[in-house]
Amino acid sequence: MTDLRRLWKRIRKVWTAAGITVTVVFAAWSLVAYRASAEGRKASSTDSVVGVTSAAGIWRFMPTSRADARRAALLFFPGALVDARAYAPLARAVALAGFQAFIVELPRRGAFGGADAPKLDVRFHTALQELNESVKVVVAGHSRGAVVASRLV
């Protein structure tokens, strides 16, 4: 019986080590796989047509010419684990069309309860406060961000 116990003890150690290894590898892979592409990094920089700023977990994409009536804005929530800059081409396209666009980052990229963190509500309301009352707001998201968007609406 002691041989059987030693065998089970060894199996548990191997199983635990394998589980920890798989978890660490998955976390590292997620950070690499869900990062922003070169296009996303380029789109998240200011130029003569679109002003881009980032502060307190909110990316702002503003058209530099505000001659047109800006009656709508986009508030966008990224998918879980995805770098917010991956959505910069989308936000830049909205700004190029003459509308304000905001990418509201999920705390901890939406992992480990970040999508339900109180900090996210603060970011959402901060972005809303930057818009005047006459602006219609389109709230959208991708994957986990879409769940967050529907909850906040």
Tab-separated table of N, CA, C and O in Angstrom, residues 20-149:
chain	number	residue	atom	x	y	z
A	20	ILE	N	0.522	24.274	-13.352
A	20	ILE	CA	1.148	25.590	-13.171
A	20	ILE	C	1.880	26.002	-14.437
A	20	ILE	O	1.787	27.155	-14.877
A	21	THR	N	2.596	25.075	-15.054
A	21	THR	CA	3.330	25.375	-16.282
A	21	THR	C	2.386	25.801	-17.396
A	21	THR	O	2.623	26.796	-18.083
A	22	VAL	N	1.299	25.075	-17.576
A	22	VAL	CA	0.329	25.407	-18.620
A	22	VAL	C	-0.283	26.786	-18.358
A	22	VAL	O	-0.455	27.581	-19.282
A	23	THR	N	-0.579	27.092	-17.114
A	23	THR	CA	-1.164	28.392	-16.775
A	23	THR	C	-0.198	29.529	-17.094
A	23	THR	O	-0.592	30.543	-17.686
A	24	VAL	N	1.068	29.373	-16.718
A	24	VAL	CA	2.064	30.420	-16.985
A	24	VAL	C	2.276	30.592	-18.486
A	24	VAL	O	2.334	31.714	-18.994
A	25	VAL	N	2.367	29.473	-19.210
A	25	VAL	CA	2.557	29.545	-20.658
A	25	VAL	C	1.352	30.214	-21.317
A	25	VAL	O	1.513	31.059	-22.203
A	26	PHE	N	0.136	29.881	-20.882
A	26	PHE	CA	-1.059	30.491	-21.451
A	26	PHE	C	-1.089	31.995	-21.186
A	26	PHE	O	-1.416	32.784	-22.081
A	27	ALA	N	-0.742	32.405	-19.967
A	27	ALA	CA	-0.736	33.832	-19.643
A	27	ALA	C	0.282	34.576	-20.506
A	27	ALA	O	-0.015	35.646	-21.047
A	28	ALA	N	1.456	34.013	-20.652
A	28	ALA	CA	2.486	34.650	-21.487
A	28	ALA	C	2.049	34.698	-22.944
A	28	ALA	O	2.218	35.716	-23.620
A	29	TRP	N	1.481	33.621	-23.434
A	29	TRP	CA	1.004	33.576	-24.817
A	29	TRP	C	-0.091	34.623	-25.036
A	29	TRP	O	-0.118	35.300	-26.066
A	30	SER	N	-0.984	34.780	-24.065
A	30	SER	CA	-2.076	35.748	-24.189
A	30	SER	C	-1.546	37.168	-24.303
A	30	SER	O	-2.062	37.967	-25.082
A	31	LEU	N	-0.527	37.481	-23.522
A	31	LEU	CA	0.029	38.829	-23.588
A	31	LEU	C	0.683	39.097	-24.937
A	31	LEU	O	0.666	40.221	-25.432
A	32	VAL	N	1.230	38.062	-25.549
A	32	VAL	CA	1.858	38.224	-26.864
A	32	VAL	C	0.806	38.207	-27.973
A	32	VAL	O	0.806	39.049	-28.860
A	33	ALA	N	-0.119	37.276	-27.897
A	33	ALA	CA	-1.100	37.094	-28.969
A	33	ALA	C	-2.096	38.240	-29.070
A	33	ALA	O	-2.556	38.562	-30.164
A	34	TYR	N	-2.409	38.874	-27.958
A	34	TYR	CA	-3.429	39.914	-27.956
A	34	TYR	C	-2.845	41.325	-27.926
A	34	TYR	O	-3.522	42.272	-27.579
A	35	ARG	N	-1.586	41.458	-28.269
A	35	ARG	CA	-0.986	42.795	-28.299
A	35	ARG	C	-1.390	43.514	-29.589
A	35	ARG	O	-1.877	42.903	-30.538
A	36	ALA	N	-1.146	44.795	-29.602
A	36	ALA	CA	-1.490	45.600	-30.773
A	36	ALA	C	-0.492	45.348	-31.899
A	36	ALA	O	0.700	45.182	-31.660
A	37	SER	N	-0.993	45.345	-33.106
A	37	SER	CA	-0.133	45.195	-34.280
A	37	SER	C	0.589	46.513	-34.545
A	37	SER	O	0.310	47.537	-33.928
A	38	ALA	N	1.500	46.490	-35.499
A	38	ALA	CA	2.198	47.721	-35.886
A	38	ALA	C	1.202	48.766	-36.374
A	38	ALA	O	1.353	49.965	-36.103
A	39	GLU	N	0.173	48.317	-37.085
A	39	GLU	CA	-0.869	49.227	-37.565
A	39	GLU	C	-1.603	49.879	-36.394
A	39	GLU	O	-1.893	51.072	-36.412
A	40	GLY	N	-1.896	49.094	-35.363
A	40	GLY	CA	-2.571	49.635	-34.187
A	40	GLY	C	-1.714	50.624	-33.427
A	40	GLY	O	-2.192	51.661	-32.967
A	41	ARG	N	-0.427	50.309	-33.303
A	41	ARG	CA	0.483	51.234	-32.616
A	41	ARG	C	0.625	52.539	-33.401
A	41	ARG	O	0.654	53.622	-32.824
A	42	LYS	N	0.685	52.429	-34.726
A	42	LYS	CA	0.799	53.630	-35.559
A	42	LYS	C	-0.481	54.474	-35.478
A	42	LYS	O	-0.426	55.697	-35.400
A	43	ALA	N	-1.638	53.809	-35.489
A	43	ALA	CA	-2.924	54.514	-35.455
A	43	ALA	C	-3.166	55.198	-34.110
A	43	ALA	O	-4.012	56.077	-34.005
A	44	SER	N	-2.420	54.803	-33.076
A	44	SER	CA	-2.633	55.384	-31.754
A	44	SER	C	-1.726	56.577	-31.483
A	44	SER	O	-1.539	56.971	-30.342
A	45	SER	N	-1.183	57.162	-32.546
A	45	SER	CA	-0.348	58.353	-32.371
A	45	SER	C	-1.010	59.551	-33.062
A	45	SER	O	-1.713	59.420	-34.053
A	46	THR	N	-0.757	60.713	-32.514
A	46	THR	CA	-1.323	61.952	-33.030
A	46	THR	C	-0.681	62.335	-34.357
A	46	THR	O	0.508	62.127	-34.554
A	47	ASP	N	-1.499	62.853	-35.256
A	47	ASP	CA	-0.980	63.427	-36.499
A	47	ASP	C	-1.764	64.701	-36.793
A	47	ASP	O	-2.484	65.201	-35.925
A	48	SER	N	-1.653	65.216	-37.994
A	48	SER	CA	-2.303	66.494	-38.319
A	48	SER	C	-3.818	66.377	-38.458
A	48	SER	O	-4.516	67.382	-38.453
A	49	VAL	N	-4.340	65.165	-38.567
A	49	VAL	CA	-5.768	64.982	-38.797
A	49	VAL	C	-6.507	64.512	-37.546
A	49	VAL	O	-7.644	64.900	-37.306
A	50	VAL	N	-5.855	63.672	-36.734
A	50	VAL	CA	-6.493	63.105	-35.544
A	50	VAL	C	-5.573	63.303	-34.346
A	50	VAL	O	-4.396	62.943	-34.383
A	51	GLY	N	-6.134	63.888	-33.307
A	51	GLY	CA	-5.407	64.029	-32.051
A	51	GLY	C	-5.687	62.836	-31.162
A	51	GLY	O	-6.841	62.458	-30.960
A	52	VAL	N	-4.645	62.213	-30.644
A	52	VAL	CA	-4.793	61.028	-29.799
A	52	VAL	C	-4.148	61.301	-28.447
A	52	VAL	O	-3.002	61.739	-28.376
A	53	THR	N	-4.902	61.048	-27.385
A	53	THR	CA	-4.360	61.157	-26.033
A	53	THR	C	-4.773	59.926	-25.238
A	53	THR	O	-5.775	59.282	-25.551
A	54	SER	N	-3.981	59.622	-24.236
A	54	SER	CA	-4.289	58.499	-23.360
A	54	SER	C	-3.999	58.906	-21.922
A	54	SER	O	-2.900	59.361	-21.610
A	55	ALA	N	-5.001	58.760	-21.068
A	55	ALA	CA	-4.832	59.071	-19.649
A	55	ALA	C	-5.885	58.318	-18.855
A	55	ALA	O	-7.033	58.197	-19.290
A	56	ALA	N	-5.471	57.810	-17.723
A	56	ALA	CA	-6.384	57.154	-16.777
A	56	ALA	C	-7.206	56.045	-17.419
A	56	ALA	O	-8.372	55.862	-17.102
A	57	GLY	N	-6.593	55.299	-18.341
A	57	GLY	CA	-7.276	54.162	-18.941
A	57	GLY	C	-8.255	54.506	-20.047
A	57	GLY	O	-9.070	53.677	-20.435
A	58	ILE	N	-8.182	55.733	-20.551
A	58	ILE	CA	-9.084	56.151	-21.630
A	58	ILE	C	-8.243	56.688	-22.784
A	58	ILE	O	-7.441	57.602	-22.600
A	59	TRP	N	-8.432	56.123	-23.952
A	59	TRP	CA	-7.801	56.615	-25.182
A	59	TRP	C	-8.805	57.511	-25.878
A	59	TRP	O	-9.946	57.113	-26.095
A	60	ARG	N	-8.383	58.717	-26.247
A	60	ARG	CA	-9.258	59.674	-26.921
A	60	ARG	C	-8.744	59.934	-28.326
A	60	ARG	O	-7.574	60.244	-28.500
A	61	PHE	N	-9.631	59.820	-29.287
A	61	PHE	CA	-9.322	60.092	-30.692
A	61	PHE	C	-10.236	61.228	-31.126
A	61	PHE	O	-11.446	61.047	-31.237
A	62	MET	N	-9.645	62.399	-31.362
A	62	MET	CA	-10.417	63.591	-31.681
A	62	MET	C	-10.048	64.114	-33.056
A	62	MET	O	-8.855	64.270	-33.355
A	63	PRO	N	-11.042	64.401	-33.898
A	63	PRO	CA	-10.724	65.035	-35.188
A	63	PRO	C	-10.188	66.439	-34.930
A	63	PRO	O	-10.699	67.149	-34.061
A	64	THR	N	-9.149	66.822	-35.650
A	64	THR	CA	-8.563	68.148	-35.419
A	64	THR	C	-9.421	69.263	-35.990
A	64	THR	O	-9.420	70.369	-35.476
A	65	SER	N	-10.167	68.982	-37.051
A	65	SER	CA	-11.070	70.008	-37.595
A	65	SER	C	-12.465	69.735	-37.057
A	65	SER	O	-13.050	68.696	-37.295
A	66	ARG	N	-12.978	70.675	-36.310
A	66	ARG	CA	-14.294	70.491	-35.698
A	66	ARG	C	-15.331	71.411	-36.318
A	66	ARG	O	-16.234	71.875	-35.662
A	67	ALA	N	-15.189	71.674	-37.606
A	67	ALA	CA	-16.109	72.584	-38.287
A	67	ALA	C	-17.497	71.957	-38.424
A	67	ALA	O	-18.508	72.634	-38.332
A	68	ASP	N	-17.541	70.649	-38.659
A	68	ASP	CA	-18.833	69.967	-38.804
A	68	ASP	C	-19.510	69.818	-37.444
A	68	ASP	O	-18.886	69.872	-36.402
A	69	ALA	N	-20.806	69.625	-37.495
A	69	ALA	CA	-21.548	69.369	-36.259
A	69	ALA	C	-21.191	67.966	-35.767
A	69	ALA	O	-21.387	66.988	-36.479
A	70	ARG	N	-20.670	67.879	-34.578
A	70	ARG	CA	-20.306	66.588	-33.988
A	70	ARG	C	-21.435	66.190	-33.046
A	70	ARG	O	-21.462	66.612	-31.903
A	71	ARG	N	-22.333	65.414	-33.549
A	71	ARG	CA	-23.496	65.061	-32.747
A	71	ARG	C	-23.440	63.646	-32.192
A	71	ARG	O	-24.361	63.218	-31.519
A	72	ALA	N	-22.355	62.923	-32.467
A	72	ALA	CA	-22.252	61.558	-31.952
A	72	ALA	C	-20.807	61.250	-31.594
A	72	ALA	O	-19.880	61.844	-32.123
A	73	ALA	N	-20.645	60.322	-30.669
A	73	ALA	CA	-19.315	59.872	-30.250
A	73	ALA	C	-19.384	58.371	-29.999
A	73	ALA	O	-20.450	57.820	-29.709
A	74	LEU	N	-18.252	57.725	-30.125
A	74	LEU	CA	-18.146	56.281	-29.887
A	74	LEU	C	-17.393	56.035	-28.591
A	74	LEU	O	-16.310	56.577	-28.380
A	75	LEU	N	-17.981	55.229	-27.700
A	75	LEU	CA	-17.294	54.713	-26.519
A	75	LEU	C	-17.127	53.213	-26.757
A	75	LEU	O	-18.114	52.487	-26.857
A	76	PHE	N	-15.882	52.762	-26.830
A	76	PHE	CA	-15.614	51.372	-27.197
A	76	PHE	C	-14.841	50.675	-26.083
A	76	PHE	O	-13.896	51.232	-25.525
A	77	PHE	N	-15.252	49.442	-25.779
A	77	PHE	CA	-14.604	48.625	-24.760
A	77	PHE	C	-13.911	47.438	-25.424
A	77	PHE	O	-14.560	46.656	-26.126
A	78	PRO	N	-12.604	47.274	-25.198
A	78	PRO	CA	-11.861	46.175	-25.828
A	78	PRO	C	-12.263	44.810	-25.266
A	78	PRO	O	-12.826	44.711	-24.179
A	79	GLY	N	-11.902	43.783	-26.001
A	79	GLY	CA	-12.097	42.420	-25.533
A	79	GLY	C	-11.131	42.092	-24.412
A	79	GLY	O	-10.117	42.762	-24.219
A	80	ALA	N	-11.437	41.046	-23.659
A	80	ALA	CA	-10.580	40.633	-22.549
A	80	ALA	C	-9.195	40.258	-23.059
A	80	ALA	O	-9.052	39.611	-24.104
A	81	LEU	N	-8.198	40.692	-22.343
A	81	LEU	CA	-6.779	40.439	-22.604
A	81	LEU	C	-6.222	41.188	-23.811
A	81	LEU	O	-5.036	41.133	-24.077
A	82	VAL	N	-7.059	41.906	-24.559
A	82	VAL	CA	-6.604	42.577	-25.778
A	82	VAL	C	-6.081	43.974	-25.433
A	82	VAL	O	-6.733	44.733	-24.705
A	83	ASP	N	-4.914	44.307	-25.966
A	83	ASP	CA	-4.336	45.640	-25.814
A	83	ASP	C	-5.288	46.649	-26.464
A	83	ASP	O	-5.737	46.462	-27.596
A	84	ALA	N	-5.600	47.712	-25.751
A	84	ALA	CA	-6.547	48.717	-26.264
A	84	ALA	C	-6.095	49.306	-27.593
A	84	ALA	O	-6.918	49.653	-28.442
A	85	ARG	N	-4.781	49.401	-27.809
A	85	ARG	CA	-4.271	49.971	-29.066
A	85	ARG	C	-4.592	49.091	-30.271
A	85	ARG	O	-4.517	49.551	-31.411
A	86	ALA	N	-4.984	47.862	-30.052
A	86	ALA	CA	-5.377	46.993	-31.172
A	86	ALA	C	-6.631	47.540	-31.865
A	86	ALA	O	-6.877	47.249	-33.039
A	87	TYR	N	-7.404	48.339	-31.151
A	87	TYR	CA	-8.628	48.922	-31.703
A	87	TYR	C	-8.417	50.351	-32.200
A	87	TYR	O	-9.366	51.012	-32.603
A	88	ALA	N	-7.194	50.834	-32.151
A	88	ALA	CA	-6.900	52.198	-32.588
A	88	ALA	C	-7.261	52.455	-34.054
A	88	ALA	O	-7.764	53.540	-34.365
A	89	PRO	N	-7.048	51.504	-34.981
A	89	PRO	CA	-7.481	51.776	-36.360
A	89	PRO	C	-8.980	52.051	-36.472
A	89	PRO	O	-9.404	52.925	-37.230
A	90	LEU	N	-9.785	51.353	-35.695
A	90	LEU	CA	-11.230	51.584	-35.681
A	90	LEU	C	-11.537	52.983	-35.146
A	90	LEU	O	-12.284	53.750	-35.761
A	91	ALA	N	-10.939	53.321	-34.010
A	91	ALA	CA	-11.194	54.627	-33.409
A	91	ALA	C	-10.693	55.759	-34.308
A	91	ALA	O	-11.340	56.800	-34.432
A	92	ARG	N	-9.561	55.557	-34.957
A	92	ARG	CA	-9.035	56.570	-35.884
A	92	ARG	C	-9.998	56.765	-37.054
A	92	ARG	O	-10.254	57.900	-37.479
A	93	ALA	N	-10.558	55.675	-37.581
A	93	ALA	CA	-11.508	55.783	-38.692
A	93	ALA	C	-12.743	56.574	-38.264
A	93	ALA	O	-13.270	57.383	-39.044
A	94	VAL	N	-13.201	56.369	-37.040
A	94	VAL	CA	-14.343	57.136	-36.528
A	94	VAL	C	-13.977	58.617	-36.439
A	94	VAL	O	-14.753	59.484	-36.836
A	95	ALA	N	-12.782	58.901	-35.943
A	95	ALA	CA	-12.340	60.300	-35.840
A	95	ALA	C	-12.161	60.925	-37.216
A	95	ALA	O	-12.491	62.101	-37.411
A	96	LEU	N	-11.666	60.158	-38.172
A	96	LEU	CA	-11.520	60.680	-39.534
A	96	LEU	C	-12.871	61.014	-40.161
A	96	LEU	O	-12.968	61.896	-41.005
A	97	ALA	N	-13.907	60.305	-39.720
A	97	ALA	CA	-15.259	60.591	-40.205
A	97	ALA	C	-15.853	61.816	-39.515
A	97	ALA	O	-16.976	62.222	-39.833
A	98	GLY	N	-15.118	62.383	-38.541
A	98	GLY	CA	-15.569	63.608	-37.899
A	98	GLY	C	-16.199	63.438	-36.535
A	98	GLY	O	-16.806	64.368	-36.014
A	99	PHE	N	-16.070	62.266	-35.948
A	99	PHE	CA	-16.682	62.014	-34.642
A	99	PHE	C	-15.611	61.729	-33.597
A	99	PHE	O	-14.533	61.251	-33.914
A	100	GLN	N	-15.936	61.995	-32.353
A	100	GLN	CA	-15.029	61.658	-31.264
A	100	GLN	C	-15.111	60.156	-30.986
A	100	GLN	O	-16.182	59.569	-31.086
A	101	ALA	N	-13.985	59.566	-30.631
A	101	ALA	CA	-13.968	58.148	-30.295
A	101	ALA	C	-13.146	57.947	-29.032
A	101	ALA	O	-12.094	58.567	-28.857
A	102	PHE	N	-13.650	57.103	-28.164
A	102	PHE	CA	-12.974	56.782	-26.912
A	102	PHE	C	-12.818	55.268	-26.823
A	102	PHE	O	-13.771	54.528	-27.092
A	103	ILE	N	-11.645	54.818	-26.450
A	103	ILE	CA	-11.446	53.408	-26.118
A	103	ILE	C	-11.236	53.366	-24.613
A	103	ILE	O	-10.276	53.944	-24.092
A	104	VAL	N	-12.137	52.714	-23.914
A	104	VAL	CA	-12.083	52.643	-22.456
A	104	VAL	C	-11.475	51.287	-22.088
A	104	VAL	O	-12.089	50.238	-22.308
A	105	GLU	N	-10.252	51.317	-21.555
A	105	GLU	CA	-9.552	50.082	-21.211
A	105	GLU	C	-10.230	49.368	-20.056
A	105	GLU	O	-10.695	50.001	-19.105
A	106	LEU	N	-10.274	48.049	-20.127
A	106	LEU	CA	-10.752	47.250	-19.018
A	106	LEU	C	-9.601	47.090	-18.024
A	106	LEU	O	-8.485	46.779	-18.437
A	107	PRO	N	-9.845	47.311	-16.735
A	107	PRO	CA	-8.772	47.095	-15.761
A	107	PRO	C	-8.242	45.665	-15.853
A	107	PRO	O	-9.011	44.723	-16.061
A	108	ARG	N	-6.937	45.527	-15.718
A	108	ARG	CA	-6.262	44.225	-15.834
A	108	ARG	C	-6.631	43.524	-17.138
A	108	ARG	O	-6.728	42.306	-17.190
A	109	ARG	N	-6.890	44.337	-18.165
A	109	ARG	CA	-7.298	43.842	-19.487
A	109	ARG	C	-8.515	42.911	-19.407
A	109	ARG	O	-8.713	42.021	-20.219
A	110	GLY	N	-9.342	43.113	-18.422
A	110	GLY	CA	-10.573	42.338	-18.287
A	110	GLY	C	-10.400	41.003	-17.595
A	110	GLY	O	-11.372	40.304	-17.340
A	111	ALA	N	-9.169	40.620	-17.267
A	111	ALA	CA	-8.923	39.333	-16.612
A	111	ALA	C	-9.031	39.484	-15.093
A	111	ALA	O	-8.910	40.575	-14.552
A	112	PHE	N	-9.259	38.374	-14.428
A	112	PHE	CA	-9.293	38.330	-12.963
A	112	PHE	C	-10.267	39.352	-12.386
A	112	PHE	O	-9.961	40.053	-11.427
A	113	GLY	N	-11.446	39.450	-12.981
A	113	GLY	CA	-12.482	40.345	-12.482
A	113	GLY	C	-12.337	41.795	-12.902
A	113	GLY	O	-13.101	42.643	-12.457
A	114	GLY	N	-11.382	42.082	-13.770
A	114	GLY	CA	-11.173	43.465	-14.199
A	114	GLY	C	-12.364	44.056	-14.921
A	114	GLY	O	-12.612	45.259	-14.850
A	115	ALA	N	-13.120	43.220	-15.618
A	115	ALA	CA	-14.285	43.706	-16.354
A	115	ALA	C	-15.433	44.090	-15.419
A	115	ALA	O	-16.391	44.729	-15.844
A	116	ASP	N	-15.322	43.691	-14.159
A	116	ASP	CA	-16.355	44.025	-13.177
A	116	ASP	C	-15.841	44.989	-12.115
A	116	ASP	O	-16.527	45.261	-11.144
A	117	ALA	N	-14.630	45.494	-12.300
A	117	ALA	CA	-14.008	46.362	-11.298
A	117	ALA	C	-14.698	47.725	-11.252
A	117	ALA	O	-15.113	48.256	-12.279
A	118	PRO	N	-14.816	48.316	-10.063
A	118	PRO	CA	-15.406	49.658	-9.928
A	118	PRO	C	-14.642	50.711	-10.729
A	118	PRO	O	-15.227	51.690	-11.171
A	119	LYS	N	-13.351	50.502	-10.939
A	119	LYS	CA	-12.536	51.443	-11.701
A	119	LYS	C	-13.085	51.602	-13.123
A	119	LYS	O	-12.985	52.670	-13.717
A	120	LEU	N	-13.679	50.552	-13.676
A	120	LEU	CA	-14.233	50.626	-15.024
A	120	LEU	C	-15.416	51.583	-15.074
A	120	LEU	O	-15.552	52.360	-16.021
A	121	ASP	N	-16.268	51.552	-14.062
A	121	ASP	CA	-17.396	52.493	-14.009
A	121	ASP	C	-16.898	53.932	-13.944
A	121	ASP	O	-17.467	54.825	-14.574
A	122	VAL	N	-15.822	54.157	-13.212
A	122	VAL	CA	-15.242	55.499	-13.109
A	122	VAL	C	-14.744	55.952	-14.477
A	122	VAL	O	-14.994	57.092	-14.902
A	123	ARG	N	-14.063	55.062	-15.195
A	123	ARG	CA	-13.567	55.396	-16.530
A	123	ARG	C	-14.716	55.714	-17.479
A	123	ARG	O	-14.652	56.654	-18.261
A	124	PHE	N	-15.769	54.920	-17.420
A	124	PHE	CA	-16.940	55.124	-18.275
A	124	PHE	C	-17.546	56.500	-18.016
A	124	PHE	O	-17.797	57.272	-18.945
A	125	HIS	N	-17.762	56.838	-16.761
A	125	HIS	CA	-18.376	58.119	-16.423
A	125	HIS	C	-17.444	59.290	-16.724
A	125	HIS	O	-17.905	60.371	-17.118
A	126	THR	N	-16.136	59.089	-16.590
A	126	THR	CA	-15.173	60.135	-16.950
A	126	THR	C	-15.267	60.442	-18.443
A	126	THR	O	-15.273	61.604	-18.848
A	127	ALA	N	-15.338	59.383	-19.254
A	127	ALA	CA	-15.465	59.586	-20.704
A	127	ALA	C	-16.774	60.287	-21.041
A	127	ALA	O	-16.800	61.196	-21.881
A	128	LEU	N	-17.854	59.911	-20.383
A	128	LEU	CA	-19.147	60.556	-20.636
A	128	LEU	C	-19.125	62.029	-20.252
A	128	LEU	O	-19.734	62.861	-20.934
A	129	GLN	N	-18.436	62.371	-19.180
A	129	GLN	CA	-18.391	63.758	-18.720
A	129	GLN	C	-17.652	64.670	-19.701
A	129	GLN	O	-17.870	65.874	-19.710
A	130	GLU	N	-16.794	64.096	-20.531
A	130	GLU	CA	-16.071	64.905	-21.508
A	130	GLU	C	-16.951	65.326	-22.686
A	130	GLU	O	-16.570	66.182	-23.469
A	131	LEU	N	-18.101	64.708	-22.813
A	131	LEU	CA	-19.019	65.016	-23.913
A	131	LEU	C	-20.109	65.941	-23.408
A	131	LEU	O	-20.572	65.811	-22.281
A	132	ASN	N	-20.534	66.854	-24.265
A	132	ASN	CA	-21.641	67.699	-23.830
A	132	ASN	C	-22.953	66.934	-23.993
A	132	ASN	O	-23.012	65.898	-24.653
A	133	GLU	N	-23.990	67.442	-23.394
A	133	GLU	CA	-25.257	66.713	-23.330
A	133	GLU	C	-25.927	66.518	-24.685
A	133	GLU	O	-26.766	65.641	-24.835
A	134	SER	N	-25.582	67.328	-25.672
A	134	SER	CA	-26.226	67.200	-26.977
A	134	SER	C	-25.609	66.087	-27.830
A	134	SER	O	-26.164	65.730	-28.861
A	135	VAL	N	-24.498	65.518	-27.389
A	135	VAL	CA	-23.828	64.470	-28.156
A	135	VAL	C	-24.501	63.128	-27.887
A	135	VAL	O	-24.694	62.731	-26.742
A	136	LYS	N	-24.867	62.469	-28.966
A	136	LYS	CA	-25.405	61.113	-28.847
A	136	LYS	C	-24.214	60.170	-28.732
A	136	LYS	O	-23.223	60.317	-29.437
A	137	VAL	N	-24.315	59.195	-27.856
A	137	VAL	CA	-23.204	58.289	-27.589
A	137	VAL	C	-23.544	56.896	-28.083
A	137	VAL	O	-24.594	56.354	-27.748
A	138	VAL	N	-22.646	56.348	-28.889
A	138	VAL	CA	-22.755	54.965	-29.331
A	138	VAL	C	-21.802	54.162	-28.456
A	138	VAL	O	-20.606	54.447	-28.412
A	139	VAL	N	-22.327	53.186	-27.736
A	139	VAL	CA	-21.509	52.362	-26.850
A	139	VAL	C	-21.373	50.995	-27.497
A	139	VAL	O	-22.369	50.379	-27.877
A	140	ALA	N	-20.138	50.537	-27.638
A	140	ALA	CA	-19.884	49.262	-28.305
A	140	ALA	C	-18.698	48.570	-27.647
A	140	ALA	O	-17.988	49.161	-26.834
A	141	GLY	N	-18.489	47.334	-28.023
A	141	GLY	CA	-17.355	46.596	-27.498
A	141	GLY	C	-17.147	45.318	-28.275
A	141	GLY	O	-17.967	44.922	-29.098
A	142	HIS	N	-16.031	44.673	-27.986
A	142	HIS	CA	-15.685	43.408	-28.629
A	142	HIS	C	-15.567	42.340	-27.542
A	142	HIS	O	-14.927	42.576	-26.511
A	143	SER	N	-16.206	41.210	-27.754
A	143	SER	CA	-16.107	40.070	-26.855
A	143	SER	C	-16.512	40.480	-25.437
A	143	SER	O	-17.625	40.916	-25.221
A	144	ARG	N	-15.629	40.337	-24.469
A	144	ARG	CA	-15.956	40.707	-23.092
A	144	ARG	C	-16.315	42.193	-23.007
A	144	ARG	O	-17.148	42.597	-22.189
A	145	GLY	N	-15.712	43.009	-23.840
A	145	GLY	CA	-16.025	44.431	-23.874
A	145	GLY	C	-17.464	44.694	-24.280
A	145	GLY	O	-18.076	45.646	-23.825
A	146	ALA	N	-18.014	43.840	-25.138
A	146	ALA	CA	-19.423	43.989	-25.540
A	146	ALA	C	-20.345	43.678	-24.366
A	146	ALA	O	-21.387	44.328	-24.196
A	147	VAL	N	-19.965	42.706	-23.552
A	147	VAL	CA	-20.756	42.397	-22.352
A	147	VAL	C	-20.718	43.584	-21.399
A	147	VAL	O	-21.750	43.987	-20.848
A	148	VAL	N	-19.540	44.163	-21.222
A	148	VAL	CA	-19.397	45.337	-20.362
A	148	VAL	C	-20.236	46.498	-20.917
A	148	VAL	O	-20.948	47.162	-20.183
A	149	ALA	N	-20.162	46.720	-22.233
A	149	ALA	CA	-20.916	47.816	-22.857
A	149	ALA	C	-22.413	47.643	-22.637
A	149	ALA	O	-23.106	48.599	-22.278
